[in-house]
Amino acid sequence: MKKKERGIPVVREAWLIDSIEKQEPQPLEAYDLVSDLSEAGKGIPWDKQDPREEAIESLSAELKLYGKRGVYKDTKLQEQGGKIFEKDGILYNCAFSLCDQGRGLNDYCVMQLIVVPENRLHLYFKKGRVGDDPNAEERLEELDNEDNAVKEFVRLFEEVTGNEFEPWEREKKFQKRPLKFYPIDMDDGFEVRHGALGLRQLGIAATHCKLEPQVANFMKVMCSQEIYKYALMEMGYDCPDLPIGMVTNLHLKRCEEVLLEFIEKVKSLKETGPKAEAVWTDFSQRWFTLMHSTRPFIFRDYQEIAEHAAAALEGVRDITVASHLIGDMSGSTIDDPLSESYNKLGCSISPLDKDSDDYDMIVKYLEKTYDPVKVGDLEYGVSVQNIFVVESSAFPPYEEIQKLPNKVLLWCGSRSSNLLRHLHKGFLPAICSLPVPGYMFGKAIVCSDAAAEAARYGFTALDRPEGFLVLAIASLGNEITQLKSPPEDTTSLEEKKVGVKGLGKKKTNESEHFVWKDDIKVPCGQIVASEHQDSPLEYNEYAVYDPKQVRISFLVAVKYEEKDVEFDTVEGKGQE
């Protein structure tokens, strides 16, 4: 180990193999031989690990801090009945984040005052990097009196952030200081990675559920930890030390403000080269400080902003709503927590009769407008498992939609982790305007006449073949604007609430379209090439700016299957 003593890294042979395969040097820390040889290892930060290894760790990790009242798991004080100390309406529990990639910083920090039975008060402090516990700064100490404990907590807050504690807790006043931490404003509740059902609870919960069996099974999926863990892992917001899925609306609003401010700045940016790079770098540091990531990077283009900032923020927002709806199911499931969450939804979900005309119509619409999802050399078809009829007080009443002009039944893509919020609150417009698909029409609700588009969005991984497609009735209004390229400015569209049809490279065969009921058009037809081959859109997209013009009608539960793209449905429905 003389090389190690001289500061020369000693790595496994796998480092060389993986670096050649991926055509770039891999992080040395993930292949460190000394870590493998030492009894405890030195801890490998998640942002330095191979993404595959990080994913495995993430999915098996327990959430250590579930919300504003959560006692950090590593203290082990929750096992002694420990609770977060509360005084004068303030909970003494703070979490922080700091990202500065230029200086190699991507740290979190947690500090808590915890009271255990017999009024013993403890101060817990931890600062470090995700996955690198052996190198974290950590302390847990019992304090002799309340005043001293509060004073020390306040002192630490000011040392870590450069801000005063009370103005933050009472009025949310805070000024980010250079190289100082920023608070992750936790909400009072249970983040889904803690509160939702673990794998061992799923079967028992469904057995004790009083809901109709197919609806109980749907709620079992919606209330499982798994779909939310996967979603946060895929987005890179899966830090087990911070409850990213249980933050306040204020925190989400601050993230949105930072994102919109950056988009405006970069759209009007005249500088190029290093000056432009500095703007992107500054935003990246701010973003990953507000939204702590296990895989931070420097944003380079609008597509990355769309995927890793805008869509991710919408995803975290939806998961936060799911956290509040699910609550804490970590205890006994005999009391039927699935029915309790279902009742909180304010939504009626019922299976559609498989012998009904509507079932046939939906299967046909899916079959006609589907293209296989391609993953490498493989192609995936879908089979329909179930179709649910949805009624919710969050949607505009059907009688109101019925009166509106230009009604179309359209497909909407949704990840399973977003669905509870959609059902509870209805669709929300996109968070921003960007010149890329999904955001190019501005702050709009975007649907498609191609099930292929929704299926592509809903498909997440080969080992998780189940998903849901949403069918919604959308009124495009009296005036429909057709666009084949991103509009330069979406403000006028948003203000006039004009319906927009974005023309894609592929379209559905119009000669096969039909009217369903109440003048609702169904653009069901074989997918064919359009005359707009230079369009940035693969399929036609429809943008609606007013949520009162969109009503979710059906959830289509599907299973993605590797095949030579023949349609298959449960009980042979839809076969021709």
Coordinates of C-alpha atoms in Angstrom, one line a residue:
M1 CA 0.0 0.0 0.0
K2 CA 3.0 2.3 -0.5
K3 CA 1.3 3.9 -3.5
K4 CA -1.6 4.8 -1.3
E5 CA 0.7 6.5 1.2
R6 CA 2.2 8.6 -1.6
G7 CA -1.3 9.7 -2.6
I8 CA -1.5 7.5 -5.7
P9 CA -5.0 6.0 -6.1
V10 CA -5.1 2.2 -6.1
V11 CA -8.2 0.9 -8.0
R12 CA -9.7 -2.4 -9.1
E13 CA -9.3 -3.6 -12.6
A14 CA -13.0 -2.9 -13.2
W15 CA -12.1 0.8 -13.3
L16 CA -10.1 0.3 -16.5
I17 CA -12.8 -2.0 -18.1
D18 CA -15.7 0.4 -17.3
S19 CA -13.6 3.5 -18.4
I20 CA -12.9 1.8 -21.8
E21 CA -16.6 0.7 -22.2
K22 CA -18.0 4.2 -21.4
Q23 CA -15.1 6.0 -23.2
E24 CA -14.4 8.3 -20.3
P25 CA -12.6 7.9 -17.0
Q26 CA -14.9 6.7 -14.2
P27 CA -14.8 8.2 -10.7
L28 CA -11.8 6.7 -8.8
E29 CA -13.6 6.7 -5.5
A30 CA -16.1 4.1 -6.7
Y31 CA -13.3 1.6 -7.5
D32 CA -11.0 2.3 -4.6
L33 CA -9.2 -0.9 -3.6
V34 CA -8.4 0.3 -0.1
S35 CA -12.1 0.7 0.6
D36 CA -12.7 -2.9 -0.4
L37 CA -9.9 -4.1 1.8
S38 CA -10.7 -2.1 4.9
E39 CA -13.2 -3.6 7.3
A40 CA -15.7 -0.7 7.3
G41 CA -14.7 1.1 4.1
K42 CA -14.3 4.8 4.0
G43 CA -17.7 5.4 2.6
I44 CA -18.2 6.3 -1.1
P45 CA -20.4 9.3 -1.7
W46 CA -23.3 8.5 -4.0
D47 CA -22.4 11.2 -6.5
K48 CA -19.0 9.4 -7.0
Q49 CA -20.5 5.9 -7.5
D50 CA -21.3 4.1 -10.7
P51 CA -24.9 5.1 -11.4
R52 CA -26.0 1.4 -11.3
E53 CA -24.5 0.9 -7.9
E54 CA -26.0 4.1 -6.6
A55 CA -29.4 3.0 -7.9
I56 CA -29.2 -0.2 -5.9
E57 CA -28.2 1.6 -2.8
S58 CA -30.9 4.2 -3.2
L59 CA -33.7 1.7 -3.6
S60 CA -32.7 -0.3 -0.6
A61 CA -31.9 2.8 1.6
E62 CA -34.3 3.8 4.4
L63 CA -35.3 7.4 4.6
K64 CA -33.6 8.9 7.7
L65 CA -35.6 12.1 8.1
Y66 CA -39.3 12.0 7.1
G67 CA -40.4 15.6 7.8
K68 CA -40.5 18.5 10.2
R69 CA -41.4 16.2 13.2
G70 CA -39.1 13.3 12.2
V71 CA -36.3 12.3 14.5
Y72 CA -33.2 11.6 12.4
K73 CA -32.9 7.8 12.2
D74 CA -29.2 7.6 13.1
T75 CA -29.8 9.1 16.5
K76 CA -31.7 6.0 17.6
L77 CA -33.6 8.3 19.9
Q78 CA -36.9 7.6 18.2
E79 CA -36.6 4.1 19.7
Q80 CA -36.6 5.7 23.2
G81 CA -39.7 7.7 22.4
G82 CA -37.7 10.8 21.3
K83 CA -39.6 13.7 19.7
I84 CA -38.6 17.0 18.1
F85 CA -38.4 19.7 20.8
E86 CA -41.1 22.4 20.3
K87 CA -41.3 25.8 22.0
D88 CA -43.4 28.9 21.2
G89 CA -44.7 27.3 18.0
I90 CA -41.2 26.5 16.7
L91 CA -40.0 22.9 15.9
Y92 CA -36.2 22.8 16.4
N93 CA -35.5 20.6 13.4
C94 CA -33.6 22.0 10.4
A95 CA -32.1 20.4 7.2
F96 CA -29.8 22.2 4.8
S97 CA -28.1 21.8 1.4
L98 CA -25.1 23.2 -0.3
C99 CA -23.8 22.6 -3.8
D100 CA -20.7 24.2 -5.3
Q101 CA -19.3 21.9 -8.0
G102 CA -16.3 24.1 -8.7
R103 CA -15.2 23.5 -5.1
G104 CA -16.3 19.9 -5.1
L105 CA -19.1 20.6 -2.5
N106 CA -22.4 18.7 -2.5
D107 CA -23.2 18.4 1.2
Y108 CA -26.3 18.2 3.4
C109 CA -26.6 19.1 7.0
V110 CA -29.2 18.1 9.7
M111 CA -29.6 19.6 13.2
Q112 CA -32.2 18.8 15.8
L113 CA -33.2 19.2 19.4
I114 CA -34.7 16.0 20.5
V115 CA -36.6 15.5 23.8
V116 CA -36.9 12.0 25.2
P117 CA -39.0 10.8 28.2
E118 CA -38.1 12.3 31.6
N119 CA -37.4 15.6 29.6
R120 CA -33.8 14.7 28.7
L121 CA -32.8 17.0 25.8
H122 CA -30.3 16.1 23.1
L123 CA -28.7 18.1 20.4
Y124 CA -28.0 16.2 17.2
F125 CA -25.8 17.7 14.4
K126 CA -24.6 16.0 11.2
K127 CA -22.9 17.4 8.1
G128 CA -21.5 15.4 5.2
R129 CA -22.1 13.9 1.8
V130 CA -24.7 11.3 0.9
G131 CA -23.2 7.8 1.3
D132 CA -20.1 9.0 3.1
D133 CA -21.1 8.6 6.7
P134 CA -17.6 7.6 7.9
N135 CA -16.3 11.0 6.9
A136 CA -19.4 13.0 8.1
E137 CA -19.1 15.5 10.9
E138 CA -21.6 14.1 13.5
R139 CA -22.4 14.7 17.2
L140 CA -25.1 13.8 19.6
E141 CA -25.0 15.3 23.1
E142 CA -27.3 15.5 26.1
L143 CA -27.7 19.1 27.3
D144 CA -28.4 20.1 30.9
N145 CA -31.1 22.7 30.4
E146 CA -33.5 24.1 27.8
D147 CA -32.1 27.6 27.5
N148 CA -28.6 26.3 26.8
A149 CA -29.9 23.9 24.2
V150 CA -31.8 26.5 22.4
K151 CA -28.9 28.9 22.4
E152 CA -26.5 26.3 21.0
F153 CA -29.0 25.3 18.3
V154 CA -29.4 29.0 17.3
R155 CA -25.6 29.5 17.3
L156 CA -25.2 26.5 15.0
F157 CA -27.9 27.6 12.7
E158 CA -26.2 31.0 12.3
E159 CA -22.8 29.4 11.8
V160 CA -24.0 27.0 9.1
T161 CA -26.1 29.5 7.2
G162 CA -24.9 33.0 8.1
N163 CA -28.5 33.9 8.9
E164 CA -30.5 34.4 12.1
F165 CA -32.7 31.6 13.2
E166 CA -36.0 33.2 14.3
P167 CA -36.6 35.4 11.2
W168 CA -36.2 32.2 9.1
E169 CA -38.5 30.0 11.2
R170 CA -41.2 32.7 11.8
E171 CA -41.2 34.7 8.6
K172 CA -39.1 32.6 6.2
K173 CA -36.6 35.5 5.8
F174 CA -33.3 34.2 4.5
Q175 CA -30.4 35.5 2.4
K176 CA -28.1 32.9 0.8
R177 CA -24.5 33.6 1.8
P178 CA -21.4 32.4 -0.2
L179 CA -20.3 28.9 0.8
K180 CA -23.0 28.7 3.4
F181 CA -25.9 26.2 3.6
Y182 CA -29.5 26.9 2.5
P183 CA -32.5 25.5 4.4
I184 CA -34.6 22.7 2.9
D185 CA -38.0 23.9 4.2
M186 CA -39.5 20.7 5.5
D187 CA -43.3 20.3 5.9
D188 CA -45.1 18.7 8.7
G189 CA -46.0 15.2 7.6
F190 CA -44.5 11.8 6.5
E191 CA -42.5 11.6 3.2
V192 CA -43.6 8.7 1.1
R193 CA -40.3 6.8 1.3
H194 CA -41.2 6.5 5.0
G195 CA -45.0 6.7 5.2
A196 CA -46.0 4.6 2.2
L197 CA -46.3 0.8 2.2
G198 CA -43.2 -1.3 2.1
L199 CA -43.0 -4.5 0.0
R200 CA -44.0 -6.8 2.9
Q201 CA -47.0 -4.7 3.7
L202 CA -48.6 -4.6 0.3
G203 CA -50.4 -7.9 0.3
I204 CA -51.8 -7.6 3.8
A205 CA -53.0 -4.0 3.1
A206 CA -54.9 -5.1 0.0
T207 CA -56.4 -8.1 1.9
H208 CA -57.8 -5.8 4.6
C209 CA -59.0 -3.2 2.2
K210 CA -62.8 -2.8 1.9
L211 CA -62.7 -1.2 -1.5
E212 CA -63.7 -3.0 -4.7
P213 CA -60.8 -5.5 -5.3
Q214 CA -59.5 -3.9 -8.5
V215 CA -59.7 -0.4 -7.0
A216 CA -57.9 -1.8 -3.8
N217 CA -55.2 -3.1 -6.1
F218 CA -54.9 0.3 -7.8
M219 CA -54.6 2.0 -4.4
K220 CA -52.0 -0.5 -3.3
V221 CA -49.8 0.5 -6.2
M222 CA -50.4 4.2 -5.6
C223 CA -49.6 3.8 -1.9
S224 CA -46.4 1.7 -2.3
Q225 CA -43.0 3.1 -1.5
E226 CA -41.5 1.5 -4.6
I227 CA -43.0 3.9 -7.3
Y228 CA -41.9 7.0 -5.4
K229 CA -38.4 5.6 -4.6
Y230 CA -37.9 4.8 -8.3
A231 CA -39.1 8.2 -9.4
L232 CA -36.8 10.1 -7.0
M233 CA -33.9 7.8 -7.9
E234 CA -34.4 8.4 -11.7
M235 CA -34.5 12.2 -11.1
G236 CA -31.5 12.1 -8.8
Y237 CA -33.4 13.6 -5.9
D238 CA -33.2 10.5 -3.8
C239 CA -31.0 11.6 -0.8
P240 CA -32.0 9.4 2.1
D241 CA -31.0 12.1 4.6
L242 CA -33.4 14.8 3.3
P243 CA -37.2 14.6 2.8
I244 CA -37.3 16.0 -0.7
G245 CA -40.8 14.6 -1.1
M246 CA -42.1 16.5 2.0
V247 CA -41.1 20.1 1.5
T248 CA -43.4 23.2 1.9
N249 CA -45.2 24.9 -0.9
L250 CA -43.0 27.9 -0.1
H251 CA -39.9 25.9 -0.9
L252 CA -41.4 24.6 -4.2
K253 CA -42.3 28.2 -5.0
R254 CA -38.8 29.4 -4.4
C255 CA -37.5 26.6 -6.8
E256 CA -40.0 27.7 -9.4
E257 CA -39.0 31.4 -9.1
V258 CA -35.3 30.5 -9.5
L259 CA -36.1 28.4 -12.5
L260 CA -38.3 31.1 -14.2
E261 CA -35.7 33.8 -13.5
F262 CA -33.0 31.8 -15.1
I263 CA -35.1 30.9 -18.2
E264 CA -35.8 34.6 -18.7
K265 CA -32.2 35.5 -18.3
V266 CA -30.9 32.9 -20.6
K267 CA -33.4 33.7 -23.3
S268 CA -32.3 37.3 -23.4
L269 CA -28.6 36.4 -23.0
K270 CA -26.4 38.1 -25.6
E271 CA -23.0 37.0 -24.3
T272 CA -21.4 33.8 -25.4
G273 CA -18.4 31.7 -24.3
P274 CA -17.2 32.0 -20.7
K275 CA -19.7 34.7 -19.7
A276 CA -22.7 32.5 -20.9
E277 CA -21.1 29.5 -19.2
A278 CA -20.9 31.4 -15.9
V279 CA -24.7 32.1 -16.1
W280 CA -25.4 28.4 -16.6
T281 CA -23.0 27.3 -13.9
D282 CA -24.4 29.8 -11.3
F283 CA -27.9 28.5 -12.0
S284 CA -26.8 24.9 -11.6
Q285 CA -25.2 25.6 -8.2
R286 CA -28.4 27.5 -7.0
W287 CA -30.7 24.8 -8.3
F288 CA -28.9 21.8 -6.7
T289 CA -28.6 23.7 -3.5
L290 CA -32.4 24.2 -3.4
M291 CA -33.1 20.7 -4.8
H292 CA -30.4 18.5 -3.3
S293 CA -29.3 15.9 -5.8
T294 CA -27.2 12.8 -5.5
R295 CA -26.0 13.5 -9.1
P296 CA -25.6 17.3 -9.6
F297 CA -24.1 18.5 -12.8
I298 CA -23.8 21.8 -14.9
F299 CA -26.9 22.4 -17.1
R300 CA -25.9 22.9 -20.7
D301 CA -29.1 23.3 -22.7
Y302 CA -32.9 23.6 -22.7
Q303 CA -33.5 19.9 -22.9
E304 CA -31.6 19.3 -19.7
I305 CA -33.5 22.1 -18.0
A306 CA -36.8 20.5 -19.2
E307 CA -35.9 17.0 -18.0
H308 CA -33.8 17.6 -14.8
A309 CA -35.3 20.9 -13.5
A310 CA -38.8 21.6 -14.8
A311 CA -40.1 18.1 -15.0
A312 CA -38.3 17.1 -11.9
L313 CA -39.8 20.0 -9.9
E314 CA -43.2 19.0 -11.1
G315 CA -42.5 15.5 -10.1
V316 CA -41.3 16.5 -6.6
R317 CA -44.4 18.7 -6.2
D318 CA -46.7 15.8 -7.1
I319 CA -44.8 13.4 -4.8
T320 CA -45.2 15.9 -1.9
V321 CA -49.0 15.9 -2.5
A322 CA -48.9 12.0 -2.5
S323 CA -47.0 12.1 0.8
H324 CA -49.8 14.2 2.4
L325 CA -52.5 11.9 1.0
I326 CA -50.8 8.7 2.1
G327 CA -49.7 9.8 5.5
D328 CA -48.0 7.2 7.8
M329 CA -48.8 3.6 6.8
S330 CA -45.6 2.3 8.4
G331 CA -47.5 0.7 11.3
S332 CA -50.4 -1.8 11.2
T333 CA -52.4 -2.2 8.0
I334 CA -55.4 -3.9 9.7
D335 CA -57.2 -0.5 10.0
D336 CA -57.4 -0.3 6.2
P337 CA -55.1 2.6 5.4
L338 CA -55.8 2.2 1.6
S339 CA -59.5 3.1 2.1
E340 CA -58.4 6.1 4.2
S341 CA -56.1 7.4 1.5
Y342 CA -58.8 6.7 -1.1
N343 CA -61.3 8.8 0.8
K344 CA -58.8 11.7 1.1
L345 CA -58.5 11.8 -2.7
G346 CA -62.0 13.2 -3.1
C347 CA -62.3 11.0 -6.2
S348 CA -64.4 8.1 -7.3
I349 CA -62.6 5.3 -9.2
S350 CA -64.5 2.4 -10.6
P351 CA -63.6 -0.4 -13.0
L352 CA -65.1 -0.1 -16.5
D353 CA -67.1 -3.1 -17.6
K354 CA -65.0 -5.1 -20.0
D355 CA -68.1 -6.0 -22.1
S356 CA -69.0 -2.3 -22.5
D357 CA -68.8 -0.3 -25.7
D358 CA -66.6 2.3 -24.0
Y359 CA -64.1 -0.4 -23.1
D360 CA -64.0 -1.6 -26.7
M361 CA -63.6 2.0 -27.9
I362 CA -60.7 2.7 -25.6
V363 CA -58.9 -0.5 -26.5
K364 CA -59.3 0.3 -30.2
Y365 CA -58.1 3.9 -29.6
L366 CA -55.0 2.6 -27.9
E367 CA -54.4 -0.1 -30.5
K368 CA -54.7 2.2 -33.5
T369 CA -52.5 5.1 -32.1
Y370 CA -49.8 3.0 -30.5
D371 CA -46.2 2.8 -31.7
P372 CA -43.8 0.4 -29.9
V373 CA -41.6 1.8 -27.2
K374 CA -38.0 1.2 -28.3
V375 CA -35.3 0.4 -25.7
G376 CA -32.0 -0.4 -27.5
D377 CA -32.8 -3.2 -29.9
L378 CA -36.0 -4.2 -28.1
E379 CA -39.5 -3.1 -28.8
Y380 CA -42.3 -3.1 -26.3
G381 CA -46.0 -3.4 -26.9
V382 CA -48.7 -3.0 -24.3
S383 CA -51.6 -5.0 -23.0
V384 CA -54.6 -3.4 -21.3
Q385 CA -54.9 -4.8 -17.8
N386 CA -57.8 -2.6 -16.6
I387 CA -59.7 0.6 -17.4
F388 CA -61.1 2.8 -14.6
V389 CA -63.7 5.4 -14.8
V390 CA -62.7 8.5 -12.8
E391 CA -64.9 11.2 -11.2
S392 CA -63.4 13.9 -9.1
S393 CA -64.5 17.2 -7.5
A394 CA -61.2 18.6 -8.6
F395 CA -62.2 18.3 -12.3
P396 CA -64.7 20.6 -14.0
P397 CA -68.2 19.0 -13.9
Y398 CA -69.0 16.9 -17.0
E399 CA -72.1 19.2 -17.6
E400 CA -69.8 22.2 -17.9
I401 CA -67.4 20.4 -20.3
Q402 CA -70.4 19.3 -22.3
K403 CA -71.2 22.9 -23.2
L404 CA -67.7 23.7 -24.5
P405 CA -66.7 23.7 -28.2
N406 CA -64.2 21.5 -30.0
K407 CA -64.1 18.7 -27.4
V408 CA -61.5 15.9 -28.0
L409 CA -60.7 12.7 -26.1
L410 CA -56.9 12.8 -25.7
W411 CA -54.1 10.8 -24.2
C412 CA -52.0 12.3 -21.4
G413 CA -48.7 10.8 -20.2
S414 CA -48.2 10.3 -16.5
R415 CA -45.8 8.6 -14.3
S416 CA -47.4 6.5 -11.5
S417 CA -45.7 8.8 -9.0
N418 CA -47.7 11.8 -10.4
L419 CA -51.1 10.2 -10.5
L420 CA -52.4 10.8 -6.9
R421 CA -51.9 14.5 -7.4
H422 CA -53.6 14.5 -10.8
L423 CA -56.6 12.7 -9.3
H424 CA -56.7 14.9 -6.2
K425 CA -56.1 18.3 -7.8
G426 CA -56.6 17.8 -11.5
F427 CA -54.1 18.7 -14.2
L428 CA -51.9 21.7 -13.7
P429 CA -50.3 23.6 -16.6
A430 CA -46.6 23.1 -17.3
I431 CA -44.4 25.1 -14.9
C432 CA -42.5 27.1 -17.6
S433 CA -42.0 27.8 -21.3
L434 CA -39.0 26.2 -23.1
P435 CA -38.4 25.5 -26.8
V436 CA -38.5 21.7 -26.4
P437 CA -41.4 19.2 -26.6
G438 CA -43.7 19.3 -23.5
Y439 CA -42.9 22.9 -22.7
M440 CA -42.8 24.6 -26.2
F441 CA -46.4 25.9 -25.8
G442 CA -45.7 27.6 -22.5
K443 CA -47.7 27.1 -19.3
A444 CA -50.2 24.7 -20.8
I445 CA -51.7 21.3 -20.2
V446 CA -50.3 19.1 -23.0
C447 CA -52.0 16.0 -24.4
S448 CA -51.7 13.9 -27.6
D449 CA -53.9 12.1 -30.0
A450 CA -51.3 9.2 -30.0
A451 CA -51.3 6.7 -27.2
A452 CA -47.7 6.2 -28.3
E453 CA -46.7 9.6 -26.9
A454 CA -48.3 8.9 -23.5
A455 CA -46.9 5.4 -23.4
R456 CA -43.4 6.6 -24.1
Y457 CA -43.7 9.0 -21.2
G458 CA -45.2 6.5 -18.8
F459 CA -42.6 3.7 -19.6
T460 CA -39.9 3.9 -16.9
A461 CA -37.9 0.6 -16.8
L462 CA -37.7 -2.9 -18.1
D463 CA -38.1 -4.4 -14.6
R464 CA -41.2 -2.3 -13.9
P465 CA -43.6 -3.1 -16.8
E466 CA -46.8 -1.7 -15.3
G467 CA -48.0 1.8 -16.0
F468 CA -51.0 4.0 -16.4
L469 CA -52.2 6.1 -19.4
V470 CA -54.7 8.9 -18.8
L471 CA -57.6 9.7 -21.1
A472 CA -59.0 13.2 -20.7
I473 CA -61.6 15.3 -22.5
A474 CA -60.2 18.6 -23.5
S475 CA -62.0 21.6 -25.0
L476 CA -59.7 23.4 -27.5
G477 CA -62.0 26.5 -27.5
N478 CA -63.6 28.3 -30.4
E479 CA -60.2 29.2 -32.0
I480 CA -57.5 26.6 -32.6
T481 CA -54.0 27.7 -33.6
Q482 CA -51.9 25.1 -35.5
L483 CA -48.2 25.3 -35.1
K484 CA -45.4 23.3 -36.7
S485 CA -42.5 25.0 -34.8
P486 CA -42.0 26.4 -31.3
P487 CA -43.7 29.9 -31.0
E488 CA -41.2 32.6 -30.2
D489 CA -43.4 33.9 -27.4
T490 CA -46.0 31.9 -25.6
T491 CA -47.3 34.8 -23.5
S492 CA -50.1 35.8 -25.9
L493 CA -51.3 32.2 -26.2
E494 CA -51.4 31.9 -22.4
E495 CA -53.3 35.1 -22.0
K496 CA -55.9 34.5 -24.7
K497 CA -56.2 30.8 -23.6
V498 CA -56.3 29.8 -27.2
G499 CA -56.3 26.1 -28.0
V500 CA -53.1 25.0 -29.8
K501 CA -52.4 22.0 -32.0
G502 CA -48.7 21.3 -32.5
L503 CA -48.2 19.3 -35.7
G504 CA -45.8 16.4 -35.4
K505 CA -43.9 14.2 -37.8
K506 CA -46.6 11.6 -37.4
K507 CA -50.4 11.9 -37.2
T508 CA -53.4 9.7 -36.8
N509 CA -55.3 8.9 -40.0
E510 CA -58.1 11.5 -40.1
S511 CA -60.4 9.3 -42.2
E512 CA -60.8 6.9 -39.3
H513 CA -61.7 9.6 -36.7
F514 CA -65.1 9.3 -35.1
V515 CA -67.4 11.1 -32.6
W516 CA -68.0 9.3 -29.3
K517 CA -70.8 11.1 -27.4
D518 CA -71.9 14.7 -26.8
D519 CA -69.9 15.8 -29.8
I520 CA -66.6 14.6 -28.3
K521 CA -64.2 13.8 -31.2
V522 CA -62.0 10.7 -30.9
P523 CA -58.9 11.2 -33.2
C524 CA -58.5 7.4 -33.4
G525 CA -56.7 6.3 -36.6
Q526 CA -53.6 4.4 -37.7
I527 CA -50.4 6.4 -37.2
V528 CA -49.1 7.7 -40.5
A529 CA -46.3 10.1 -41.6
S530 CA -47.4 13.7 -41.8
E531 CA -46.3 16.4 -44.1
H532 CA -44.3 18.1 -41.3
Q533 CA -41.1 16.1 -41.2
D534 CA -39.1 19.0 -39.9
S535 CA -41.3 19.4 -36.8
P536 CA -39.6 19.0 -33.4
L537 CA -42.6 16.9 -32.3
E538 CA -42.8 13.2 -33.0
Y539 CA -46.6 13.1 -32.7
N540 CA -49.4 15.8 -32.6
E541 CA -49.7 17.6 -29.3
Y542 CA -52.6 19.6 -28.1
A543 CA -52.1 22.5 -25.6
V544 CA -54.9 23.8 -23.3
Y545 CA -54.2 26.8 -21.0
D546 CA -57.2 26.7 -18.7
P547 CA -57.6 23.7 -16.4
K548 CA -61.3 24.2 -16.5
Q549 CA -61.3 23.0 -20.1
V550 CA -59.7 19.6 -19.2
R551 CA -61.4 16.7 -17.4
I552 CA -59.7 13.3 -16.7
S553 CA -62.2 10.6 -17.7
F554 CA -60.3 7.2 -17.7
L555 CA -57.2 5.6 -16.3
V556 CA -55.9 2.8 -18.5
A557 CA -53.7 0.3 -16.6
V558 CA -51.3 -1.2 -19.0
K559 CA -48.4 -3.7 -19.0
Y560 CA -45.4 -3.2 -21.3
E561 CA -44.4 -6.4 -23.0
E562 CA -41.4 -7.2 -25.2
K563 CA -42.9 -8.4 -28.4
D564 CA -43.0 -8.1 -32.2
V565 CA -45.6 -5.4 -31.7
E566 CA -48.9 -7.3 -31.9
F567 CA -51.6 -6.1 -29.6
D568 CA -52.8 -8.2 -26.8
T569 CA -55.4 -7.4 -24.2
V570 CA -56.8 -9.1 -21.2
E571 CA -59.5 -11.7 -22.1
G572 CA -58.8 -11.1 -25.8
K573 CA -60.5 -7.7 -25.9
G574 CA -59.7 -5.5 -28.9
Q575 CA -58.3 -8.4 -31.0
E576 CA -59.2 -8.0 -34.6

